[in-house]
XYZ file of N, CA and C in Angstrom:
366
model
N -9.441 17.982 0.764
C -10.104 17.731 -0.476
C -11.161 18.329 -0.465
N -11.599 18.606 -1.891
C -12.981 19.298 -1.982
C -14.144 18.163 -2.045
N -15.129 18.163 -1.219
C -16.041 17.148 -1.089
C -16.949 17.126 -2.339
N -16.980 18.399 -2.871
C -18.015 18.581 -4.057
C -17.436 17.700 -5.430
N -16.004 18.117 -5.563
C -15.291 17.503 -6.253
C -15.384 15.875 -6.382
N -15.158 15.434 -5.173
C -14.948 13.892 -4.759
C -16.524 13.388 -5.146
N -17.571 13.984 -4.885
C -18.918 13.640 -4.994
C -19.024 13.496 -6.605
N -18.562 14.383 -7.471
C -18.760 14.313 -8.843
C -17.857 13.233 -9.308
N -16.837 13.144 -8.950
C -15.812 11.949 -9.508
C -16.611 10.665 -9.086
N -17.139 10.338 -7.892
C -17.941 9.236 -7.607
C -19.293 9.055 -8.501
N -19.722 10.178 -8.757
C -20.960 10.027 -9.689
C -20.677 9.653 -10.994
N -19.671 10.205 -11.431
C -19.337 9.886 -12.766
C -18.970 8.529 -13.092
N -17.732 8.073 -11.906
C -17.272 6.832 -11.956
C -18.432 5.807 -12.015
N -19.466 5.999 -11.109
C -20.686 5.083 -10.532
C -21.425 5.106 -12.120
N -21.736 6.304 -12.673
C -22.531 6.281 -13.994
C -21.891 5.583 -15.250
N -20.602 5.802 -15.351
C -19.650 5.247 -16.339
C -19.603 3.870 -15.836
N -19.550 2.946 -14.783
C -19.581 2.053 -14.446
C -21.022 1.453 -14.944
N -22.011 1.753 -14.262
C -23.215 0.984 -14.716
C -23.487 1.085 -16.193
N -23.282 2.095 -16.893
C -23.448 2.002 -18.317
C -22.460 0.968 -18.915
N -21.345 0.955 -18.629
C -20.522 -0.123 -19.215
C -21.030 -1.755 -18.644
N -21.213 -1.847 -17.617
C -21.712 -3.130 -17.344
C -22.938 -3.567 -17.489
N -23.847 -2.538 -18.022
C -25.479 -2.973 -18.333
C -25.213 -3.125 -20.111
N -24.391 -2.226 -20.803
C -24.088 -2.569 -22.215
C -23.283 -3.843 -22.343
N -22.385 -4.221 -21.469
C -21.680 -5.544 -21.588
C -22.486 -6.729 -21.476
N -23.287 -6.515 -20.322
C -24.373 -7.797 -20.242
C -25.379 -8.081 -21.119
N -25.868 -7.067 -21.838
C -26.693 -7.288 -22.832
C -26.119 -7.573 -24.399
N -24.646 -7.684 -24.127
C -24.038 -8.431 -25.248
C -23.476 -7.265 -26.217
N -23.600 -5.956 -26.050
C -23.036 -5.020 -26.840
C -21.325 -4.791 -26.633
N -20.885 -4.705 -27.809
C -19.216 -4.305 -27.759
C -19.104 -2.941 -27.280
N -18.031 -2.418 -26.914
C -17.732 -1.355 -26.231
C -17.842 -0.396 -27.393
N -18.559 0.591 -27.084
C -18.688 1.824 -27.864
C -18.045 2.962 -27.427
N -17.782 3.628 -28.432
C -16.690 4.848 -28.177
C -17.454 5.544 -26.754
N -18.767 5.571 -26.630
C -19.491 6.477 -25.651
C -18.743 5.685 -23.996
N -18.876 4.341 -24.101
C -18.299 3.617 -23.039
C -16.760 4.032 -22.698
N -16.100 3.859 -23.641
C -14.680 4.064 -23.439
C -14.478 5.573 -23.103
N -15.131 6.514 -23.740
C -14.943 7.972 -23.275
C -15.480 8.182 -22.035
N -16.475 7.567 -21.443
C -17.032 7.602 -20.200
C -15.844 7.277 -19.166
N -15.133 6.086 -19.215
C -14.119 5.643 -18.379
C -12.732 6.548 -18.472
N -12.816 7.224 -19.601
C -11.722 7.932 -19.931
C -11.793 9.349 -19.096
N -13.337 9.804 -19.065
C -13.437 10.757 -18.241
C -13.153 10.716 -16.607
N -13.515 9.394 -16.450
C -13.155 9.081 -14.960
C -11.377 9.252 -14.708
N -10.886 9.029 -15.748
C -9.425 8.942 -15.488
C -8.818 10.333 -15.636
N -9.474 11.306 -16.332
C -9.249 12.595 -16.074
C -9.438 13.194 -14.938
N -10.560 12.800 -14.198
C -11.147 13.515 -12.842
C -10.022 12.865 -11.894
N -9.441 11.776 -11.951
C -8.592 11.086 -11.180
C -7.170 12.176 -11.048
N -6.777 12.287 -12.635
C -5.752 13.177 -12.711
C -6.020 14.593 -11.823
N -7.033 15.124 -11.967
C -7.496 16.310 -11.226
C -7.285 16.181 -9.680
N -7.987 14.997 -9.266
C -7.706 14.594 -7.917
C -6.149 14.580 -7.415
N -5.429 13.932 -8.157
C -3.910 13.837 -7.968
C -3.437 15.413 -7.719
N -3.650 16.177 -8.511
C -3.245 17.504 -8.524
C -3.841 18.214 -7.116
N -4.847 18.283 -6.677
C -5.650 18.478 -5.761
C -4.916 18.262 -4.407
N -4.505 16.607 -4.558
C -3.704 16.135 -3.179
C -2.433 16.579 -3.084
N -1.882 16.853 -4.489
C -0.516 17.806 -4.101
C -0.610 19.103 -3.616
N -1.575 19.810 -4.152
C -1.647 21.234 -3.714
C -2.127 21.474 -2.371
N -3.129 20.711 -1.838
C -3.794 20.864 -0.953
C -3.229 20.977 0.433
N -2.117 20.349 0.966
C -1.038 20.476 2.011
C -0.548 21.991 1.823
N -0.200 22.465 0.653
C 0.349 23.583 0.289
C -0.665 24.822 1.353
N -1.856 24.622 0.999
C -2.772 25.637 1.282
C -3.296 25.290 2.697
N -2.912 24.344 3.555
C -3.137 24.247 4.896
C -4.281 23.086 5.018
N -4.719 22.405 3.882
C -5.567 21.184 4.165
C -4.875 19.853 4.195
N -4.433 19.221 5.407
C -3.846 18.161 5.588
C -4.606 16.940 5.775
N -4.128 16.037 5.301
C -4.990 14.726 5.579
C -5.010 14.103 7.008
N -5.973 13.483 7.455
C -6.091 13.052 8.810
C -5.911 11.750 9.006
N -6.089 10.898 7.730
C -6.187 9.534 7.998
C -4.761 8.853 7.374
N -4.781 7.639 7.062
C -3.461 6.852 6.824
C -3.111 7.299 5.385
N -1.904 8.103 5.316
C -1.632 8.786 4.140
C -1.172 7.569 3.016
N -0.536 6.642 3.579
C 0.034 5.407 2.835
C -1.133 4.850 1.801
N -2.057 4.458 2.790
C -3.167 3.911 2.381
C -3.933 4.812 1.094
N -3.929 6.036 1.367
C -4.643 7.135 0.423
C -3.866 7.090 -0.930
N -2.675 6.960 -0.934
C -1.683 7.312 -2.037
C -1.818 5.747 -2.679
N -2.038 4.502 -2.022
C -1.922 3.278 -2.887
C -3.485 3.311 -3.545
N -4.555 3.850 -2.705
C -5.688 3.749 -3.588
C -5.591 4.676 -4.811
N -5.059 5.902 -4.674
C -5.040 6.772 -5.765
C -3.976 6.286 -6.987
N -2.906 5.683 -6.629
C -2.309 4.913 -7.802
C -2.967 3.970 -8.217
N -3.444 3.097 -7.489
C -4.361 1.992 -8.123
C -5.569 2.489 -9.014
N -6.090 3.658 -8.550
C -7.382 4.139 -9.217
C -6.656 4.560 -10.721
N -5.647 5.195 -10.720
C -5.072 5.927 -11.847
C -4.646 4.843 -12.859
N -4.267 3.887 -12.385
C -3.580 2.784 -13.287
C -4.836 1.757 -13.892
N -5.985 1.848 -13.264
C -6.999 0.841 -13.711
C -7.814 1.239 -14.989
N -8.206 2.347 -15.077
C -8.769 2.955 -16.186
C -8.039 2.868 -17.547
N -6.735 3.227 -17.525
C -6.033 3.121 -18.704
C -5.822 1.701 -19.294
N -5.644 0.747 -18.181
C -5.491 -0.687 -18.512
C -6.983 -1.268 -19.212
N -7.857 -0.893 -18.570
C -9.186 -1.208 -18.864
C -9.491 -0.669 -20.301
N -9.223 0.850 -20.704
C -9.359 1.121 -21.987
C -8.631 0.485 -23.149
N -7.425 0.274 -22.645
C -6.540 -0.330 -23.617
C -6.929 -1.727 -23.790
N -7.559 -2.593 -23.047
C -8.056 -3.636 -23.232
C -9.328 -3.618 -24.163
N -10.240 -2.522 -23.854
C -11.505 -2.555 -24.478
C -11.008 -2.310 -26.052
N -10.031 -1.311 -26.314
C -9.850 -0.839 -27.646
C -9.271 -1.965 -28.532
N -8.460 -2.958 -27.616
C -7.962 -4.190 -28.490
C -8.747 -5.199 -28.518
N -9.545 -5.662 -27.358
C -10.415 -6.878 -27.555
C -11.725 -6.524 -28.247
N -12.300 -5.388 -28.090
C -13.614 -5.120 -28.503
C -14.721 -6.203 -28.356
N -14.744 -6.630 -27.165
C -15.864 -7.530 -26.735
C -16.607 -7.119 -25.709
N -17.807 -7.821 -25.311
C -18.695 -7.486 -24.423
C -18.190 -7.678 -23.032
N -17.206 -8.603 -22.952
C -16.577 -8.618 -21.748
C -15.601 -7.685 -21.395
N -14.928 -7.166 -22.278
C -14.014 -5.968 -22.115
C -14.795 -4.658 -21.672
N -16.212 -4.621 -22.083
C -16.928 -3.459 -21.731
C -17.398 -3.908 -20.279
N -17.634 -4.977 -19.886
C -17.999 -5.283 -18.291
C -16.908 -4.987 -17.645
N -15.690 -5.104 -18.127
C -14.364 -4.874 -17.187
C -14.145 -3.383 -17.022
N -14.539 -2.802 -17.970
C -14.460 -1.175 -17.958
C -15.379 -0.694 -16.761
N -16.653 -1.463 -16.954
C -17.405 -1.070 -15.796
C -17.345 -1.183 -14.483
N -16.927 -2.522 -14.354
C -16.351 -2.885 -13.055
C -15.177 -2.002 -12.494
N -14.393 -1.697 -13.315
C -13.100 -0.751 -13.168
C -13.580 0.455 -12.589
N -14.573 1.077 -13.124
C -15.240 2.611 -13.027
C -15.778 2.272 -11.617
N -16.582 1.253 -11.301
C -17.232 1.238 -10.178
C -16.305 1.044 -8.763
N -15.242 0.460 -9.303
C -14.152 0.113 -7.971
C -13.520 1.607 -7.981
N -13.275 2.131 -8.622
C -12.748 3.704 -8.725
C -13.568 4.683 -7.800
N -15.067 4.272 -7.949
C -16.141 5.329 -7.139
C -15.720 4.698 -5.801
N -15.717 3.351 -5.363
C -15.279 3.055 -4.178
C -14.272 3.460 -3.437
N -13.117 3.351 -4.294
C -11.703 3.924 -3.832
C -11.861 5.481 -3.602
N -12.502 6.129 -4.386
C -12.697 7.730 -4.314
C -13.206 7.831 -3.279
N -14.514 7.314 -2.727
C -15.089 7.565 -1.542
C -14.272 7.073 -0.472
N -13.451 6.116 -0.376
C -12.413 5.745 0.566
C -11.562 6.689 0.844
N -10.710 7.264 -0.174
C -9.905 8.373 -0.002
C -10.362 9.764 0.484
N -11.604 9.944 0.068
C -12.291 11.333 0.573
C -12.265 11.229 2.396
N -12.834 9.818 2.526
C -12.870 9.359 4.256
C -11.467 9.491 4.872
N -10.287 9.078 4.171
C -8.978 9.259 4.523
C -8.557 10.826 4.754
N -8.980 11.527 3.922
C -8.369 12.915 3.834
C -9.112 13.834 4.886
N -10.437 13.740 4.951
C -11.233 14.553 5.789
C -11.735 13.899 7.315
N -11.515 12.633 7.602
C -11.934 12.049 8.733
C -10.872 11.265 9.343
N -10.613 11.671 10.699
C -9.488 10.764 11.462
C -10.130 9.314 11.602
N -9.028 8.381 11.154
C -9.497 6.850 11.151
C -8.409 6.544 12.175
N -9.119 6.002 13.342
C -8.185 5.710 14.319
C -7.191 4.359 14.304
């Protein structure tokens, strides 16, 4: 895994999450900006999937639990579309909070996936 890319993913997911949670808690409905921020997280996750598929071919093999890695990646890829769909159909402040919590969860999962990929976990 490219550590720099993972840091960008974690940073974008955290920023998007904080933005969505704050806007939701102050009573704002989900703006296009919040939905686009979480959509950007999804695009970055798709890039991470491609990197994860290509990395072993160039000699960068994972060192941790591979099953755990793919479960995190699949979960992280399924959360944003579900949250975005709900935000688009519901348009309430709570759907904005859900967008934010989903993005923050993705930041944590991305950090954990990077640990699995780069650090041997006994």
